[in-house]
Coordinates of C-alpha atoms in Angstrom, one line a residue:
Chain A
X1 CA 96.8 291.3 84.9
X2 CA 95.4 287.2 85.2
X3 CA 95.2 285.9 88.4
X4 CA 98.0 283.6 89.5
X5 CA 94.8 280.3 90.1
X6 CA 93.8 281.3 86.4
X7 CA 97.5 281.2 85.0
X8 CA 98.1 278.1 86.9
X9 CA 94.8 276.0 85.3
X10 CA 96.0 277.3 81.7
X11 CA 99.6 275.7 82.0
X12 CA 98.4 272.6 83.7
X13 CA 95.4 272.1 80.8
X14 CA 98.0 272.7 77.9
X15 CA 100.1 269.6 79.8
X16 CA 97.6 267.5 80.0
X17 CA 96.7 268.3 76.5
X18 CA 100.2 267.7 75.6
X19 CA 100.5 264.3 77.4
X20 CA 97.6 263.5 75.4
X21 CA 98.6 264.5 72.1
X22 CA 102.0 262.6 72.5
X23 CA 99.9 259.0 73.6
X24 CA 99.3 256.4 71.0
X25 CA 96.2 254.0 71.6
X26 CA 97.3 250.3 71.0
X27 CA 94.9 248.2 69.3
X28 CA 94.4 244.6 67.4
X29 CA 94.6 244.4 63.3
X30 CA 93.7 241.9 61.2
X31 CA 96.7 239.7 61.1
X32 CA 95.6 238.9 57.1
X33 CA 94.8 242.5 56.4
X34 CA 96.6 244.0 53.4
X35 CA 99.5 245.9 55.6
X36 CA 100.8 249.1 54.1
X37 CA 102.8 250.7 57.0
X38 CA 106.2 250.5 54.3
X39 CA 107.7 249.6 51.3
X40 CA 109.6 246.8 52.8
X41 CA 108.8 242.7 52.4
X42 CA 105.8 242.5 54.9
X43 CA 103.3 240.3 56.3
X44 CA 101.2 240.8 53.4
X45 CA 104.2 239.5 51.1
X46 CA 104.7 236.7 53.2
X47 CA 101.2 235.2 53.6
X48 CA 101.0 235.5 49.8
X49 CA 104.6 234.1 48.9
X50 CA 103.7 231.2 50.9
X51 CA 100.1 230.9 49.7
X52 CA 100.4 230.8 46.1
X53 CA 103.3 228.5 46.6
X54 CA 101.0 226.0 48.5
X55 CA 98.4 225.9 45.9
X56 CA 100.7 225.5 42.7
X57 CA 102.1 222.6 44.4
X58 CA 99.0 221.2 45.2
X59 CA 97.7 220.4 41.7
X60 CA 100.9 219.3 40.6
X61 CA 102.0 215.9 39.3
X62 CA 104.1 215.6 42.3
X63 CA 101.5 215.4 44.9
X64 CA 98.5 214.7 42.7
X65 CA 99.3 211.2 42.4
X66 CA 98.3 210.6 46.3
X67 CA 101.8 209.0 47.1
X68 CA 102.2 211.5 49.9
X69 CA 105.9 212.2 49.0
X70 CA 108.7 212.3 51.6
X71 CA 110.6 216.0 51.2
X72 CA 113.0 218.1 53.2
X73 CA 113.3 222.0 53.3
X74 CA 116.2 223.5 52.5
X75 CA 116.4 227.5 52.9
X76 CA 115.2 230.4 50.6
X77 CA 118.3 232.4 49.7
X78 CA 117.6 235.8 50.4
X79 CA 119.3 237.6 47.8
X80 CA 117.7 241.1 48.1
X81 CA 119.2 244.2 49.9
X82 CA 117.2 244.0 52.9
X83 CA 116.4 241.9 56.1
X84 CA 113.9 239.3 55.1
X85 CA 113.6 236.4 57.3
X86 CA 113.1 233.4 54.8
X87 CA 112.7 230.8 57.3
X88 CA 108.9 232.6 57.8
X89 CA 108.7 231.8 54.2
X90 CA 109.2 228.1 53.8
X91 CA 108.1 227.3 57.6
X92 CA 104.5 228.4 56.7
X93 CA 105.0 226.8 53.0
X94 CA 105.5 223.5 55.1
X95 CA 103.0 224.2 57.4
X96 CA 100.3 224.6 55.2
X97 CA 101.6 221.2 53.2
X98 CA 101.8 219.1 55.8
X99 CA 97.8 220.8 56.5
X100 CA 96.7 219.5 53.7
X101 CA 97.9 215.8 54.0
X102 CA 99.8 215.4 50.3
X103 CA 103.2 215.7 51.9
X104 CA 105.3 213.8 54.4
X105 CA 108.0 216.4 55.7
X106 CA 111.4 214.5 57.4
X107 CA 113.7 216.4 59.6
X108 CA 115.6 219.1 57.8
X109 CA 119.7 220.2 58.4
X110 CA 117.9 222.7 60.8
X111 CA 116.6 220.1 63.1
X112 CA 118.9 217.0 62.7
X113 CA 121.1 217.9 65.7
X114 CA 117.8 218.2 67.8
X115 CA 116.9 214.7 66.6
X116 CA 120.3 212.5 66.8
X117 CA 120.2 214.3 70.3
X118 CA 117.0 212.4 71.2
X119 CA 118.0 209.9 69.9
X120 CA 121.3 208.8 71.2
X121 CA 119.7 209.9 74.5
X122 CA 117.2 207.0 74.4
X123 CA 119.4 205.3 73.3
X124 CA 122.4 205.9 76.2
X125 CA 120.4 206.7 78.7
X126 CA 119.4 203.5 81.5
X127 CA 116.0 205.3 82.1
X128 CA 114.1 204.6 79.2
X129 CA 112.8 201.0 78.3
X130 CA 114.9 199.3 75.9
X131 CA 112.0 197.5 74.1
X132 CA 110.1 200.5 73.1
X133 CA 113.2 203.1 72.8
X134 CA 113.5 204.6 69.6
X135 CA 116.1 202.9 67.4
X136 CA 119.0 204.1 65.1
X137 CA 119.0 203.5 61.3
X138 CA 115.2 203.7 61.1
X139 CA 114.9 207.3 59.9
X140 CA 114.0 208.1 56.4
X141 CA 115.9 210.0 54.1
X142 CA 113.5 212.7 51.6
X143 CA 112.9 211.8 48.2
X144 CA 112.2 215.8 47.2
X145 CA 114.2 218.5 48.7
X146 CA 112.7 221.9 48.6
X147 CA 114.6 224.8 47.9
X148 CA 114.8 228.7 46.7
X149 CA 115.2 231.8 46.0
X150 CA 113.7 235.7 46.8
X151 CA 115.4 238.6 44.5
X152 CA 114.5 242.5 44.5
X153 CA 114.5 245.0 42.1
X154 CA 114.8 248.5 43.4
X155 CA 114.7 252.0 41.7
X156 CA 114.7 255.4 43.3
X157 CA 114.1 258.8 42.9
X158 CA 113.6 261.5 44.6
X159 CA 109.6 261.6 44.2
X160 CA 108.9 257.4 44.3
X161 CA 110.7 254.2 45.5
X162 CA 109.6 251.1 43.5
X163 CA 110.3 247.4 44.7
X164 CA 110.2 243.9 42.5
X165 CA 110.0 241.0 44.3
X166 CA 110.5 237.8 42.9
X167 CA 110.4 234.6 44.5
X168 CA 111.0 231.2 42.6
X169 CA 110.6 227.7 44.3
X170 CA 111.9 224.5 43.1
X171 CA 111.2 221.0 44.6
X172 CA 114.9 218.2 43.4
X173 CA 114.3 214.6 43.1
X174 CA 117.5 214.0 45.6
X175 CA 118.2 210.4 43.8
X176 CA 117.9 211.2 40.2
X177 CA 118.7 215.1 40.6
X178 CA 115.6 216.0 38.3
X179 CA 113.6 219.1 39.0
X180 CA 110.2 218.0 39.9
X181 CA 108.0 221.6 40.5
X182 CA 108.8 224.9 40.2
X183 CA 106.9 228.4 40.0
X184 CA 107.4 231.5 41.0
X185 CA 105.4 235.0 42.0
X186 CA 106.3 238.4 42.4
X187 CA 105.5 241.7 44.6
X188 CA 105.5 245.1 43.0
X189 CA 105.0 247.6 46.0
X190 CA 105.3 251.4 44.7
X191 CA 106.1 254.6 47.4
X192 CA 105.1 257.4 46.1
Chain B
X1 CA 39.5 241.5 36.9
X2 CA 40.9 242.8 33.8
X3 CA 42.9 245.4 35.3
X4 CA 44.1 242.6 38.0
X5 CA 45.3 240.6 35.4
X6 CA 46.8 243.9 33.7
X7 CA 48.3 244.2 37.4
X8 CA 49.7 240.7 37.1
X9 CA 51.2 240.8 33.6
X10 CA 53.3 244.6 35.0
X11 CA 54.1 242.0 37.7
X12 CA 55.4 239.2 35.7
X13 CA 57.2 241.9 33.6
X14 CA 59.0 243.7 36.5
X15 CA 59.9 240.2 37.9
X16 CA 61.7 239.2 34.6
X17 CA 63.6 242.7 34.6
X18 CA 65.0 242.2 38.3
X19 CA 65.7 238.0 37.8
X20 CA 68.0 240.1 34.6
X21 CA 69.4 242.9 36.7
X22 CA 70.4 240.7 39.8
X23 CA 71.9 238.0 36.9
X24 CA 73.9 240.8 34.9
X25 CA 75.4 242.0 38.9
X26 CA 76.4 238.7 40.0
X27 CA 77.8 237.3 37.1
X28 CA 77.4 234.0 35.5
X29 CA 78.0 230.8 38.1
X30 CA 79.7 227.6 36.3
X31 CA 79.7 224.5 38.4
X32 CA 79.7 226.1 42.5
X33 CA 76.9 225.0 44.2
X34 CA 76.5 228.3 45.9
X35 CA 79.5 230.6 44.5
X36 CA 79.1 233.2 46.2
X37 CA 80.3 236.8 45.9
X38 CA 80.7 238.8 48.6
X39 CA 81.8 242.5 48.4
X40 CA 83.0 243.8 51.3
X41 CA 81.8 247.7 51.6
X42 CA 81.7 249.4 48.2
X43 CA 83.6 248.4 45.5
X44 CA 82.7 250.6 43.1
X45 CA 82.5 250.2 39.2
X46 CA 83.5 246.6 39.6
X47 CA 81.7 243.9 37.5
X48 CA 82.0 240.5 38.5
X49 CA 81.6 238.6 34.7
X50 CA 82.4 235.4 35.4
X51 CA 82.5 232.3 38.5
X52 CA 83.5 229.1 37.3
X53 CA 84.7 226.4 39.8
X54 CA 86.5 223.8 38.6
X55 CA 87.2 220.3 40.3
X56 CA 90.5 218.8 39.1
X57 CA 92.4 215.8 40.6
X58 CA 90.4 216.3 43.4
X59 CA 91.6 219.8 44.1
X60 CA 88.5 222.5 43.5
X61 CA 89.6 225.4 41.5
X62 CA 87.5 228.1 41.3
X63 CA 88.2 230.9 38.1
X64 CA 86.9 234.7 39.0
X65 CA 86.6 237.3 36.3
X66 CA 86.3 240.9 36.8
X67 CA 86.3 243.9 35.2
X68 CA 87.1 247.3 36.1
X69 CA 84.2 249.6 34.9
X70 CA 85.7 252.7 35.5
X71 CA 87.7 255.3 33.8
X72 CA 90.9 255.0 37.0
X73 CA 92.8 252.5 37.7
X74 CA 91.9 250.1 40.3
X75 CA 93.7 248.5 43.4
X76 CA 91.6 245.9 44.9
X77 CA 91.9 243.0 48.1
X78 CA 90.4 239.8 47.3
X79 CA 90.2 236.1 49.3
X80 CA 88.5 232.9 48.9
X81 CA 87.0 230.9 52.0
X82 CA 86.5 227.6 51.2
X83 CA 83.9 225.2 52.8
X84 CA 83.4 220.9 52.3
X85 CA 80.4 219.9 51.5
X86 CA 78.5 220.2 54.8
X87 CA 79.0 223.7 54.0
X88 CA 81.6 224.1 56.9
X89 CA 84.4 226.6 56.0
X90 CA 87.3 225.3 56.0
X91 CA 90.9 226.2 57.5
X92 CA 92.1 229.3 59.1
X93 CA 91.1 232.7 57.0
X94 CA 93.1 233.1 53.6
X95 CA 95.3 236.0 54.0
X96 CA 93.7 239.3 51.6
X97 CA 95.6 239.6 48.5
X98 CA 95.7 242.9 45.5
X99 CA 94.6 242.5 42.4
X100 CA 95.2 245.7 40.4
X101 CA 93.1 246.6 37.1
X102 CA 93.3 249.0 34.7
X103 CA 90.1 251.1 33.4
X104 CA 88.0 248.9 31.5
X105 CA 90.5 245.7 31.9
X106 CA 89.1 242.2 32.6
X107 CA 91.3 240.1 34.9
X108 CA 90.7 236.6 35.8
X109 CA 91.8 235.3 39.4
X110 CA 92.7 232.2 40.3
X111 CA 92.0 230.6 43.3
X112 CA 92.8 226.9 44.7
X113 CA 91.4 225.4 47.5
X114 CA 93.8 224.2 50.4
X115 CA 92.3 220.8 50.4
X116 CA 90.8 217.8 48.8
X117 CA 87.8 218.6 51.1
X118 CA 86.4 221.8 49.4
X119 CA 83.9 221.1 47.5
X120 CA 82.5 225.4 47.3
X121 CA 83.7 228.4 47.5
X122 CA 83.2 232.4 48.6
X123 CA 85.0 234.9 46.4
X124 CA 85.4 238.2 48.9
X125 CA 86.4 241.4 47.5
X126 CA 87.2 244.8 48.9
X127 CA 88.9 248.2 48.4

């Protein structure tokens, strides 16, 4: 026969050991580290989409010629089965451009409202001073629009789960219509 | 003094061999100032054959061939870091990227710098 104190310190050690078992620790990752946790378009995807994109455009005859072109960004179509948020994509694209000096970016559709908005309020408003205000009909319009596209591939069985990504980019002359870059990459990520 | 100079010519001879031995592990450099090759833990039966950077329209380009040595496939994370010619790296961290190599294949990566600035590169490599 145990002692009721005895009984008592079992039960509360298998609680705390219980408590304990169910806790997760929290802790920092490398935020470039290949990431694994699932099949599904990751960070790891992302940071290479947009890196390999940023270095093919870099040594091409578009921005090679040091006339720092004047291009707009238009949305990659997301065209796969899943959740992917594509503005990640070209925002980091653009970022990493605009890093490196050989492109001008103007506002995109995105942003436009956001900018007639300031503008028309300098413009309206009696608080600002007229002589440094900034004026309508001075924006400029892109020479190069950027656009694209991110497709999957999936097959399934019962054992393994195998994803194709493919992501092609394509920079327009908006005047003539002629397609000045383009190049794509792809992601094969197996689940097995 | 004959056996000191017998001493010296083992010495000579021993030198040669690891000057060889470091050259054969590191591969060949073509046009890096430094080049480097950094492996990150242990790779295993990974041969690095080849470092050649290349400066074009101002943009360096740096070409990195390896081989997989050993009878399994291999899934490997590589990244460059780029520096300017103060030999101050340059830009935030690349992210790590796979390369994935079958036994005995010899791959050649590919890596471009971010800017006009880089003049020399690291190649880093990991499991």
């Amino acid at each position: 026969m145990f002692q009721r104190g005895y009984v008592l310190r079992v039960a509360i050690l298998i609680v705390f050991s219980m408590v304990l078992g169910c806790s997760k620790s929290v802790r920092y990752g490398d935020s470039k580290g290949i990431e694994t946790v699932s099949i599904e378009f990751g960070s790891t995807d992302l940071q290479k989409i947009a890196e390999e994109m940023t270095r093919s455009m870099l040594v091409s005859q578009l921005v090679v010629t040091g006339n720092r072109p004047l291009m707009t960004v238009q949305d990659v179509k997301n065209l796969t089965s899943e959740y992917i948020d594509t503005r990640a994509i070209t925002d980091s694209i653009r970022t990493e451009l605009a890093r490196s000096g050989v492109v001008r970016f103007v506002v995109d559709e995105e942003a436009m409202a956001q900018q007639v908005s300031e503008l028309e309020r300098q413009q309206d408003g009696e608080y600002y001073n007229q002589e440094v205000i900034a004026e309508r009909g001075k924006m400029l319009g892109a020479a190069y629009r950027l656009e694209g596209s991110i497709r999957s591939i999936v097959k399934q069985n019962s054992d393994v789960k195998d994803v194709y990504y493919k992501v092609n980019l394509q920079v327009w002359e908006i005047q003539t219509g002629i397609l000045e870059w383009s190049d794509e990459t792809d992601i094969r990520k197996i689940r097995d | 003094m004959r056996f000191r100079f017998k001493q010296l010519r083992y010495l000579s001879v021993l030198g040669f061999l690891f000057f060889l031995v470091s050259c054969s592990f590191m591969g060949k450099k073509n046009g890096c100032p430094n080049g480097d090759v950094v492996f990150v833990g242990d790779i295993g039966d990974i041969e690095i054959v080849e470092v050649s950077c290349i400066p074009k329209d101002g943009i360096l380009r740096v070409l990195v061939e390896i081989k997989n040595d050993d009878s399994k496939d291999r899934s490997l994370a590589y990244r460059f870091d780029w520096f300017d010619e103060e030999g101050v790296v340059l830009g935030r961290d690349e992210a790590w990227k796979t390369v994935y190599l079958y036994p005995k294949e010899v791959k050649t990566i590919r890596g471009t710098a971010p800017n006009w600035l880089a003049t020399d590169a690291k190649f880093l490599i990991k499991k």
